PDB file of C-alpha atoms in Angstrom:
ATOM      1  CA  MET A  54     102.985  19.752  61.763  1.00 34.00           C
ATOM      2  CA  THR A  55     102.032  19.183  58.111  1.00 36.00           C
ATOM      3  CA  GLY A  56     105.215  20.233  55.405  1.00 40.00           C
ATOM      4  CA  ILE A  57     104.647  22.423  52.370  1.00 38.00           C
ATOM      5  CA  SER A  58     104.898  19.247  50.383  1.00 39.00           C
ATOM      6  CA  GLN A  59     102.068  17.450  52.303  1.00 42.00           C
ATOM      7  CA  LEU A  60      99.878  20.388  52.216  1.00 42.00           C
ATOM      8  CA  ALA A  61     100.526  20.725  47.924  1.00 47.00           C
ATOM      9  CA  THR A  62      99.002  17.067  47.926  1.00 51.00           C
ATOM     10  CA  LEU A  63      95.609  17.699  50.313  1.00 56.00           C
ATOM     11  CA  PRO A  64      92.234  17.917  48.551  1.00 64.00           C
ATOM     12  CA  ASP A  65      91.443  21.128  49.499  1.00 81.00           C
ATOM     13  CA  ALA A  66      94.764  23.049  48.979  1.00 91.00           C
ATOM     14  CA  PRO A  67      95.020  25.622  46.782  1.00 94.00           C
ATOM     15  CA  VAL A  68      96.700  25.185  43.787  1.00 95.00           C
ATOM     16  CA  TRP A  69      95.708  27.906  41.519  1.00 95.00           C
ATOM     17  CA  ARG A  70      94.698  31.667  42.776  1.00 95.00           C
ATOM     18  CA  GLY A  71      93.630  30.794  45.980  1.00 95.00           C
ATOM     19  CA  MET A  72      91.257  27.658  44.394  1.00 97.00           C
ATOM     20  CA  SER A  73      91.530  24.115  45.338  1.00 96.00           C
ATOM     21  CA  ARG A  74      91.581  21.854  42.468  1.00 96.00           C
ATOM     22  CA  ALA A  75      87.530  20.683  42.944  1.00 96.00           C
ATOM     23  CA  GLU A  76      86.668  24.647  42.943  1.00 97.00           C
ATOM     24  CA  LEU A  77      89.440  25.003  39.661  1.00 97.00           C
ATOM     25  CA  ASP A  78      87.625  22.173  38.231  1.00 97.00           C
ATOM     26  CA  ILE A  79      84.752  23.884  38.922  1.00 97.00           C
ATOM     27  CA  ALA A  80      85.590  27.412  37.558  1.00 98.00           C
ATOM     28  CA  TYR A  81      86.654  25.813  34.021  1.00 98.00           C
ATOM     29  CA  ASP A  82      83.426  23.301  33.493  1.00 98.00           C
ATOM     30  CA  ASN A  83      81.663  25.525  30.787  1.00 98.00           C
ATOM     31  CA  SER A  84      79.016  22.376  30.230  1.00 97.00           C
ATOM     32  CA  GLY A  85      78.334  22.503  33.640  1.00 96.00           C
ATOM     33  CA  ALA A  86      77.882  26.087  33.775  1.00 97.00           C
ATOM     34  CA  VAL A  87      75.642  26.226  31.034  1.00 98.00           C
ATOM     35  CA  ARG A  88      72.403  23.678  31.918  1.00 95.00           C
ATOM     36  CA  ASP A  89      71.235  23.466  28.081  1.00 97.00           C
ATOM     37  CA  SER A  90      74.816  22.860  26.271  1.00 98.00           C
ATOM     38  CA  ALA A  91      73.571  19.961  25.524  1.00 97.00           C
ATOM     39  CA  GLU A  92      70.720  20.683  23.763  1.00 98.00           C
ATOM     40  CA  LEU A  93      72.796  23.617  21.869  1.00 98.00           C
ATOM     41  CA  LEU A  94      75.591  20.707  20.434  1.00 98.00           C
ATOM     42  CA  ALA A  95      72.745  18.601  19.468  1.00 98.00           C
ATOM     43  CA  ASP A  96      71.280  21.756  17.520  1.00 98.00           C
ATOM     44  CA  TRP A  97      74.445  22.859  16.362  1.00 98.00           C
ATOM     45  CA  ALA A  98      74.943  19.586  14.705  1.00 98.00           C
ATOM     46  CA  ARG A  99      71.868  19.623  12.880  1.00 98.00           C
ATOM     47  CA  ARG A 100      71.720  22.761  11.842  1.00 98.00           C
ATOM     48  CA  SER A 101      75.769  21.367  10.376  1.00 98.00           C
ATOM     49  CA  ALA A 102      74.339  18.431   8.186  1.00 98.00           C
ATOM     50  CA  ILE A 103      72.096  20.300   6.507  1.00 98.00           C
ATOM     51  CA  LEU A 104      74.389  23.225   5.510  1.00 98.00           C
ATOM     52  CA  ARG A 105      77.185  20.061   4.591  1.00 98.00           C
ATOM     53  CA  ALA A 106      74.274  18.825   2.494  1.00 98.00           C
ATOM     54  CA  SER A 107      73.663  20.988   0.578  1.00 98.00           C
ATOM     55  CA  GLN A 108      77.443  21.870  -0.517  1.00 97.00           C
ATOM     56  CA  PRO A 109      78.507  18.760  -0.457  1.00 98.00           C
ATOM     57  CA  GLU A 110      81.507  19.964  -3.444  1.00 97.00           C
ATOM     58  CA  LEU A 111      84.276  20.332  -0.691  1.00 98.00           C
ATOM     59  CA  ILE A 112      83.597  17.936   2.429  1.00 98.00           C
ATOM     60  CA  ASP A 113      86.233  16.096   4.201  1.00 98.00           C
ATOM     61  CA  LEU A 114      89.331  17.234   2.249  1.00 98.00           C
ATOM     62  CA  VAL A 115      92.596  15.444   2.755  1.00 98.00           C
ATOM     63  CA  TYR A 116      95.813  18.109   4.536  1.00 98.00           C
ATOM     64  CA  GLY A 117      97.467  15.439   6.523  1.00 98.00           C
ATOM     65  CA  PRO A 118      98.031  12.047   7.661  1.00 98.00           C
ATOM     66  CA  ARG A 119      95.755  10.991  10.440  1.00 98.00           C
ATOM     67  CA  PRO A 120      92.083  10.206  10.322  1.00 98.00           C
ATOM     68  CA  ARG A 121      90.802  13.631  11.645  1.00 98.00           C
ATOM     69  CA  ASN A 122      93.293  15.736   9.076  1.00 98.00           C
ATOM     70  CA  VAL A 123      90.639  16.791   6.983  1.00 98.00           C
ATOM     71  CA  VAL A 124      88.562  20.060   6.113  1.00 98.00           C
ATOM     72  CA  ASP A 125      85.316  21.127   5.407  1.00 98.00           C
ATOM     73  CA  ILE A 126      85.151  24.579   2.800  1.00 98.00           C
ATOM     74  CA  PHE A 127      82.076  26.384   1.857  1.00 98.00           C
ATOM     75  CA  PRO A 128      82.221  28.785  -0.353  1.00 98.00           C
ATOM     76  CA  CYS A 129      80.163  31.867  -0.668  1.00 97.00           C
ATOM     77  CA  GLY A 130      80.003  32.262  -4.125  1.00 96.00           C
ATOM     78  CA  ARG A 131      82.010  35.759  -4.155  1.00 95.00           C
ATOM     79  CA  ARG A 132      85.341  35.868  -6.252  1.00 93.00           C
ATOM     80  CA  ASN A 133      88.331  36.745  -4.700  1.00 94.00           C
ATOM     81  CA  ALA A 134      86.494  36.296  -0.926  1.00 97.00           C
ATOM     82  CA  PRO A 135      87.929  36.290   2.481  1.00 97.00           C
ATOM     83  CA  LEU A 136      88.393  33.076   4.004  1.00 98.00           C
ATOM     84  CA  LEU A 137      87.807  32.607   7.755  1.00 98.00           C
ATOM     85  CA  VAL A 138      89.018  29.510   9.318  1.00 98.00           C
ATOM     86  CA  PHE A 139      87.098  28.315  12.452  1.00 98.00           C
ATOM     87  CA  ILE A 140      88.635  26.059  14.941  1.00 99.00           C
ATOM     88  CA  HIS A 141      85.980  23.678  17.261  1.00 98.00           C
ATOM     89  CA  GLY A 142      86.381  23.658  20.988  1.00 98.00           C
ATOM     90  CA  GLY A 143      86.087  20.470  23.308  1.00 98.00           C
ATOM     91  CA  TYR A 144      89.128  20.526  25.580  1.00 98.00           C
ATOM     92  CA  TRP A 145      91.397  19.529  22.897  1.00 98.00           C
ATOM     93  CA  GLN A 146      89.312  16.546  24.103  1.00 98.00           C
ATOM     94  CA  ARG A 147      86.045  16.244  22.621  1.00 97.00           C
ATOM     95  CA  ASN A 148      83.652  17.244  19.522  1.00 98.00           C
ATOM     96  CA  SER A 149      84.595  17.354  15.800  1.00 98.00           C
ATOM     97  CA  LYS A 150      84.250  19.611  12.710  1.00 98.00           C
ATOM     98  CA  ASP A 151      80.873  18.086  12.110  1.00 98.00           C
ATOM     99  CA  VAL A 152      79.391  19.733  15.008  1.00 98.00           C
ATOM    100  CA  PHE A 153      80.678  23.134  13.712  1.00 98.00           C
ATOM    101  CA  SER A 154      79.594  23.504  10.362  1.00 98.00           C
ATOM    102  CA  CYS A 155      76.925  26.132  11.079  1.00 98.00           C
ATOM    103  CA  MET A 156      79.161  28.515  12.376  1.00 98.00           C
ATOM    104  CA  ALA A 157      79.942  29.251   8.704  1.00 98.00           C
ATOM    105  CA  GLN A 158      76.118  30.730   7.689  1.00 98.00           C
ATOM    106  CA  GLY A 159      77.445  34.458   9.463  1.00 98.00           C
ATOM    107  CA  PRO A 160      80.723  34.761   7.137  1.00 98.00           C
ATOM    108  CA  LEU A 161      78.910  33.373   4.136  1.00 98.00           C
ATOM    109  CA  ALA A 162      76.045  35.982   4.063  1.00 98.00           C
ATOM    110  CA  ALA A 163      79.103  38.436   5.034  1.00 97.00           C
ATOM    111  CA  GLY A 164      80.553  37.188   1.676  1.00 97.00           C
ATOM    112  CA  VAL A 165      83.367  35.273   3.573  1.00 98.00           C
ATOM    113  CA  ASP A 166      84.384  31.949   2.573  1.00 98.00           C
ATOM    114  CA  VAL A 167      84.822  29.555   5.490  1.00 98.00           C
ATOM    115  CA  ALA A 168      86.716  26.266   6.303  1.00 98.00           C
ATOM    116  CA  VAL A 169      86.154  24.395   9.059  1.00 98.00           C
ATOM    117  CA  PRO A 170      89.456  21.783  10.307  1.00 99.00           C
ATOM    118  CA  GLY A 171      89.114  18.721  12.652  1.00 98.00           C
ATOM    119  CA  TYR A 172      92.166  17.994  14.186  1.00 98.00           C
ATOM    120  CA  THR A 173      93.281  15.148  16.709  1.00 98.00           C
ATOM    121  CA  LEU A 174      92.070  15.025  19.617  1.00 98.00           C
ATOM    122  CA  ALA A 175      93.574  13.931  22.887  1.00 98.00           C
ATOM    123  CA  PRO A 176      95.002  12.051  24.551  1.00 98.00           C
ATOM    124  CA  ASP A 177      95.841  10.169  20.773  1.00 98.00           C
ATOM    125  CA  ALA A 178      97.792  13.483  19.893  1.00 98.00           C
ATOM    126  CA  THR A 179      99.714  15.771  22.396  1.00 98.00           C
ATOM    127  CA  LEU A 180      98.944  19.786  22.726  1.00 98.00           C
ATOM    128  CA  ALA A 181     101.538  20.803  20.481  1.00 98.00           C
ATOM    129  CA  GLU A 182     101.144  18.202  18.072  1.00 98.00           C
ATOM    130  CA  ILE A 183      97.494  19.768  17.517  1.00 98.00           C
ATOM    131  CA  VAL A 184      98.627  23.195  17.713  1.00 98.00           C
ATOM    132  CA  ASP A 185     101.331  21.591  14.487  1.00 98.00           C
ATOM    133  CA  GLU A 186      98.449  20.259  12.486  1.00 98.00           C
ATOM    134  CA  VAL A 187      96.061  23.833  12.716  1.00 98.00           C
ATOM    135  CA  ARG A 188      99.179  25.167  11.513  1.00 98.00           C
ATOM    136  CA  THR A 189      99.515  22.206   8.958  1.00 98.00           C
ATOM    137  CA  VAL A 190      95.743  23.030   7.826  1.00 98.00           C
ATOM    138  CA  LEU A 191      96.269  26.970   7.018  1.00 98.00           C
ATOM    139  CA  ARG A 192      99.506  26.545   5.321  1.00 98.00           C
ATOM    140  CA  TRP A 193      97.937  23.983   2.779  1.00 98.00           C
ATOM    141  CA  LEU A 194      94.741  25.824   2.576  1.00 98.00           C
ATOM    142  CA  ARG A 195      97.201  29.055   1.554  1.00 98.00           C
ATOM    143  CA  ARG A 196      99.086  26.681  -0.985  1.00 98.00           C
ATOM    144  CA  TYR A 197      95.881  24.574  -2.090  1.00 98.00           C
ATOM    145  CA  GLY A 198      93.142  26.857  -1.683  1.00 98.00           C
ATOM    146  CA  PRO A 199      93.413  28.953  -4.909  1.00 97.00           C
ATOM    147  CA  GLU A 200      93.331  25.580  -7.350  1.00 96.00           C
ATOM    148  CA  MET A 201      89.593  25.579  -5.433  1.00 96.00           C
ATOM    149  CA  GLY A 202      88.940  29.604  -5.658  1.00 95.00           C
ATOM    150  CA  ILE A 203      89.583  30.111  -2.002  1.00 97.00           C
ATOM    151  CA  ALA A 204      92.495  32.111   0.334  1.00 97.00           C
ATOM    152  CA  THR A 205      93.981  33.732  -2.364  1.00 96.00           C
ATOM    153  CA  GLY A 206      92.303  37.275  -0.283  1.00 94.00           C
ATOM    154  CA  ARG A 207      92.795  37.631   3.649  1.00 97.00           C
ATOM    155  CA  LEU A 208      93.009  35.115   5.698  1.00 98.00           C
ATOM    156  CA  ILE A 209      91.380  35.241   9.750  1.00 98.00           C
ATOM    157  CA  VAL A 210      91.732  32.716  11.519  1.00 98.00           C
ATOM    158  CA  SER A 211      89.649  31.965  14.542  1.00 98.00           C
ATOM    159  CA  GLY A 212      88.230  29.774  17.114  1.00 98.00           C
ATOM    160  CA  TRP A 213      85.818  29.040  19.994  1.00 98.00           C
ATOM    161  CA  SER A 214      86.975  27.398  23.567  1.00 98.00           C
ATOM    162  CA  ALA A 215      90.031  25.516  22.539  1.00 98.00           C
ATOM    163  CA  GLY A 216      89.821  26.817  19.440  1.00 98.00           C
ATOM    164  CA  GLY A 217      89.981  30.086  20.183  1.00 98.00           C
ATOM    165  CA  HIS A 218      93.375  28.989  22.295  1.00 98.00           C
ATOM    166  CA  LEU A 219      94.715  27.207  18.738  1.00 98.00           C
ATOM    167  CA  ALA A 220      93.698  30.302  16.499  1.00 98.00           C
ATOM    168  CA  ALA A 221      95.633  32.425  18.897  1.00 98.00           C
ATOM    169  CA  CYS A 222      99.090  29.873  18.531  1.00 98.00           C
ATOM    170  CA  ALA A 223      98.204  30.561  14.627  1.00 98.00           C
ATOM    171  CA  MET A 224      98.258  34.442  14.464  1.00 98.00           C
ATOM    172  CA  ALA A 225     101.965  34.590  14.319  1.00 97.00           C
ATOM    173  CA  MET A 226     101.743  32.587  10.722  1.00 98.00           C
ATOM    174  CA  PRO A 227     102.464  34.828   7.851  1.00 97.00           C
ATOM    175  CA  GLU A 228      99.577  33.067   6.446  1.00 97.00           C
ATOM    176  CA  VAL A 229      97.195  34.456   8.216  1.00 98.00           C
ATOM    177  CA  ASP A 230      95.732  38.318   8.498  1.00 98.00           C
ATOM    178  CA  ALA A 231      94.134  38.238  11.782  1.00 98.00           C
ATOM    179  CA  GLY A 232      92.400  36.382  13.999  1.00 98.00           C
ATOM    180  CA  LEU A 233      89.085  36.210  15.732  1.00 98.00           C
ATOM    181  CA  ALA A 234      89.725  34.250  19.343  1.00 98.00           C
ATOM    182  CA  ILE A 235      86.340  33.136  20.883  1.00 99.00           C
ATOM    183  CA  SER A 236      86.028  32.384  24.826  1.00 98.00           C
ATOM    184  CA  GLY A 237      89.360  30.770  24.471  1.00 98.00           C
ATOM    185  CA  ILE A 238      91.780  29.580  26.639  1.00 98.00           C
ATOM    186  CA  PHE A 239      95.324  31.922  26.707  1.00 98.00           C
ATOM    187  CA  ASP A 240      97.011  30.936  29.697  1.00 98.00           C
ATOM    188  CA  LEU A 241      97.449  27.016  30.127  1.00 98.00           C
ATOM    189  CA  GLU A 242      98.720  26.692  33.241  1.00 98.00           C
ATOM    190  CA  PRO A 243      95.273  25.905  35.664  1.00 98.00           C
ATOM    191  CA  ILE A 244      94.583  23.716  32.505  1.00 98.00           C
ATOM    192  CA  ARG A 245      97.458  21.283  33.799  1.00 98.00           C
ATOM    193  CA  LEU A 246      96.656  21.765  37.567  1.00 98.00           C
ATOM    194  CA  GLY A 247      92.443  20.322  37.029  1.00 97.00           C
ATOM    195  CA  VAL A 248      91.002  17.034  35.594  1.00 97.00           C
ATOM    196  CA  LEU A 249      90.947  18.321  32.053  1.00 97.00           C
ATOM    197  CA  ASN A 250      95.058  17.869  32.225  1.00 98.00           C
ATOM    198  CA  ASP A 251      94.536  13.764  32.452  1.00 97.00           C
ATOM    199  CA  LYS A 252      93.874  13.428  28.873  1.00 97.00           C
ATOM    200  CA  VAL A 253      95.877  16.615  27.767  1.00 98.00           C
ATOM    201  CA  GLY A 254      98.593  15.668  29.914  1.00 98.00           C
ATOM    202  CA  LEU A 255     100.725  19.115  29.812  1.00 98.00           C
ATOM    203  CA  SER A 256     103.978  19.243  31.754  1.00 98.00           C
ATOM    204  CA  ARG A 257     105.085  22.311  32.926  1.00 97.00           C
ATOM    205  CA  GLU A 258     107.339  22.895  30.086  1.00 98.00           C
ATOM    206  CA  ASP A 259     104.162  22.591  27.315  1.00 98.00           C
ATOM    207  CA  ALA A 260     101.654  25.069  29.790  1.00 98.00           C
ATOM    208  CA  SER A 261     104.368  27.826  29.113  1.00 98.00           C
ATOM    209  CA  ALA A 262     105.493  26.988  25.744  1.00 98.00           C
ATOM    210  CA  LEU A 263     101.916  26.711  24.579  1.00 98.00           C
ATOM    211  CA  SER A 264     100.095  29.530  25.847  1.00 98.00           C
ATOM    212  CA  PRO A 265      99.472  32.017  23.957  1.00 98.00           C
ATOM    213  CA  LEU A 266      99.291  34.745  26.884  1.00 98.00           C
ATOM    214  CA  LEU A 267     103.134  33.445  27.760  1.00 98.00           C
ATOM    215  CA  THR A 268     104.357  34.113  23.843  1.00 98.00           C
ATOM    216  CA  ILE A 269     102.605  36.581  22.560  1.00 98.00           C
ATOM    217  CA  PRO A 270     104.648  37.477  19.081  1.00 98.00           C
ATOM    218  CA  SER A 271     106.683  40.185  18.264  1.00 97.00           C
ATOM    219  CA  ARG A 272     104.458  40.824  14.874  1.00 97.00           C
ATOM    220  CA  ALA A 273     100.790  39.827  14.037  1.00 98.00           C
ATOM    221  CA  GLY A 274      97.322  41.211  12.421  1.00 98.00           C
ATOM    222  CA  ARG A 275      94.583  42.670  14.314  1.00 98.00           C
ATOM    223  CA  LEU A 276      93.482  40.114  17.301  1.00 98.00           C
ATOM    224  CA  VAL A 277      90.051  40.649  18.490  1.00 98.00           C
ATOM    225  CA  VAL A 278      89.108  38.947  21.821  1.00 98.00           C
ATOM    226  CA  ALA A 279      85.719  37.722  22.373  1.00 98.00           C
ATOM    227  CA  CYS A 280      83.953  36.503  25.452  1.00 98.00           C
ATOM    228  CA  GLY A 281      80.268  36.316  26.696  1.00 98.00           C
ATOM    229  CA  GLY A 282      79.437  38.654  29.731  1.00 98.00           C
ATOM    230  CA  ALA A 283      77.559  36.068  31.312  1.00 98.00           C
ATOM    231  CA  GLU A 284      81.008  32.986  31.067  1.00 98.00           C
ATOM    232  CA  LEU A 285      82.504  32.144  33.886  1.00 98.00           C
ATOM    233  CA  PRO A 286      84.379  34.111  35.769  1.00 98.00           C
ATOM    234  CA  GLU A 287      87.637  32.539  34.765  1.00 98.00           C
ATOM    235  CA  LEU A 288      86.852  32.378  30.897  1.00 98.00           C
ATOM    236  CA  GLN A 289      86.895  36.358  30.937  1.00 98.00           C
ATOM    237  CA  ARG A 290      89.633  36.783  33.412  1.00 98.00           C
ATOM    238  CA  GLN A 291      91.594  34.841  30.745  1.00 98.00           C
ATOM    239  CA  SER A 292      89.992  37.111  27.231  1.00 98.00           C
ATOM    240  CA  SER A 293      90.314  40.555  29.646  1.00 98.00           C
ATOM    241  CA  GLU A 294      93.743  39.373  30.319  1.00 98.00           C
ATOM    242  CA  HIS A 295      95.136  38.213  27.081  1.00 98.00           C
ATOM    243  CA  SER A 296      93.786  41.183  25.216  1.00 98.00           C
ATOM    244  CA  ALA A 297      95.303  43.729  27.477  1.00 98.00           C
ATOM    245  CA  ALA A 298      98.715  42.141  27.061  1.00 98.00           C
ATOM    246  CA  TRP A 299      98.528  41.782  23.053  1.00 98.00           C
ATOM    247  CA  THR A 300      97.732  45.907  22.607  1.00 98.00           C
ATOM    248  CA  ALA A 301     100.359  46.497  26.016  1.00 98.00           C
ATOM    249  CA  SER A 302     103.054  44.929  23.419  1.00 98.00           C
ATOM    250  CA  GLY A 303     102.379  46.848  21.008  1.00 98.00           C
ATOM    251  CA  LEU A 304      99.915  44.930  18.447  1.00 98.00           C
ATOM    252  CA  ASP A 305      97.084  45.578  17.291  1.00 98.00           C
ATOM    253  CA  GLY A 306      93.797  44.386  18.783  1.00 98.00           C
ATOM    254  CA  ALA A 307      90.276  44.441  21.673  1.00 98.00           C
ATOM    255  CA  LEU A 308      88.999  43.203  24.037  1.00 98.00           C
ATOM    256  CA  LEU A 309      84.675  42.824  22.827  1.00 98.00           C
ATOM    257  CA  VAL A 310      82.377  41.048  25.579  1.00 98.00           C
ATOM    258  CA  LEU A 311      78.768  40.368  24.537  1.00 98.00           C
ATOM    259  CA  PRO A 312      76.387  41.126  27.310  1.00 98.00           C
ATOM    260  CA  GLY A 313      74.326  38.444  28.247  1.00 98.00           C
ATOM    261  CA  ARG A 314      76.060  35.476  26.071  1.00 98.00           C
ATOM    262  CA  ASN A 315      77.502  32.573  27.726  1.00 98.00           C
ATOM    263  CA  HIS A 316      80.176  30.412  26.640  1.00 98.00           C
ATOM    264  CA  PHE A 317      77.619  28.599  24.249  1.00 98.00           C
ATOM    265  CA  THR A 318      75.309  30.849  23.026  1.00 98.00           C
ATOM    266  CA  ILE A 319      77.622  33.280  21.985  1.00 98.00           C
ATOM    267  CA  LEU A 320      78.550  31.293  19.081  1.00 98.00           C
ATOM    268  CA  GLU A 321      74.891  32.422  17.483  1.00 98.00           C
ATOM    269  CA  ASP A 322      76.608  36.030  17.147  1.00 98.00           C
ATOM    270  CA  LEU A 323      78.915  34.065  14.936  1.00 98.00           C
ATOM    271  CA  ALA A 324      76.239  31.546  13.219  1.00 98.00           C
ATOM    272  CA  SER A 325      73.556  34.060  12.280  1.00 98.00           C
ATOM    273  CA  PRO A 326      73.488  36.457   9.551  1.00 97.00           C
ATOM    274  CA  GLY A 327      74.308  40.166  10.980  1.00 96.00           C
ATOM    275  CA  GLY A 328      74.924  38.819  14.561  1.00 98.00           C
ATOM    276  CA  ARG A 329      78.026  40.781  16.231  1.00 98.00           C
ATOM    277  CA  LEU A 330      80.401  38.321  16.132  1.00 98.00           C
ATOM    278  CA  ALA A 331      79.708  37.918  11.932  1.00 98.00           C
ATOM    279  CA  ARG A 332      79.837  41.539  11.612  1.00 97.00           C
ATOM    280  CA  GLU A 333      82.854  41.003  13.404  1.00 97.00           C
ATOM    281  CA  VAL A 334      84.460  38.675  10.546  1.00 97.00           C
ATOM    282  CA  ALA A 335      83.343  41.504   7.994  1.00 96.00           C
ATOM    283  CA  ALA A 336      85.195  43.888   9.840  1.00 96.00           C
ATOM    284  CA  PHE A 337      88.167  42.189   8.968  1.00 92.00           C
ATOM    285  CA  ALA A 338      87.588  41.839   4.922  1.00 81.00           C
ATOM    286  CA  ALA A 339      86.761  44.971   4.078  1.00 77.00           C
TER     287      ALA A 339
END
C-alpha cells in the first residue's frame, strides 16, 4: 500500500488543484501556448531599439548597485505629466528591459511619461530581493525624477506576467497612485510547485509572504487587473481571483478581460497608441 508521503513523490500525483507537476508546468507555459511568442519578442526588441535610439538622453540610469539596476526614461514632452513605470516579465528569470521599451509608445502618445526599469534575475537574486529592487527604483524615481522633469504628478505602476506580480507587490507604497497589472501571477504557490521554481527557489513561506493575493494592503490606489480572453486558464484564474479579492477588501479596482488576446498579444493594447490598455493608463492619468 502506498503511503501519503510516497504518493506525493509519484510523477502523476496531484500537486495543485488536481494537476500533476507535469500538468502544472504546462498550465503555466505561456511561451509554449503561443506559437509565435519568440517572433513577437524579437519584434518588440526591434521596435524598442528604435525608440531608445530616438530618445537616448535618459537611458540606463543607475538606481542601485547591481548590473541590472538601471532604468530607461521616455518623456512625452508634456509638463508635469503622469509617469507610468512598466516592469517587464519573464517569470523573474528571463528577458530584460531593453525588449520592452516599445510598450512606452501607447502611453507616450496619451501624454504620459514612461520608465522601464531592469532588475536582477533569478537565480542571481531571490524573489524577495527582486521585489525590493522594484521598490527601490520607484522610490528613486520619486526622489530624483523631478530633477529630470518627471515623476512630479501621478505615478502608475504596471507590469506584465512576472512584472504584473511585481507591480501588484508595489501597490501599497506611498509613491504609487494606481496600478495596471497585466497577465500577472498573484498566487505563487503553483509556481513553487512547478519547474519554474528550479531557478526562483521559493520556499512555502516565500510563496505566502510574496503572493499579492495573500497580502492585500489595507490602503492603496486603484488597481486594474488585465488579462487576455485567449490566455491559459490558470493565468485567467489568477487575474480574476486577485481582482475579486482586491475589491472584496474594499479597495478600488476592476478586472479587464481583452477578448481574443493571448499572453503576448495583450501587450499590443499597451504599445499601440489608442490601444485598450494605453487608454486605461490615460484614464488613470486624468
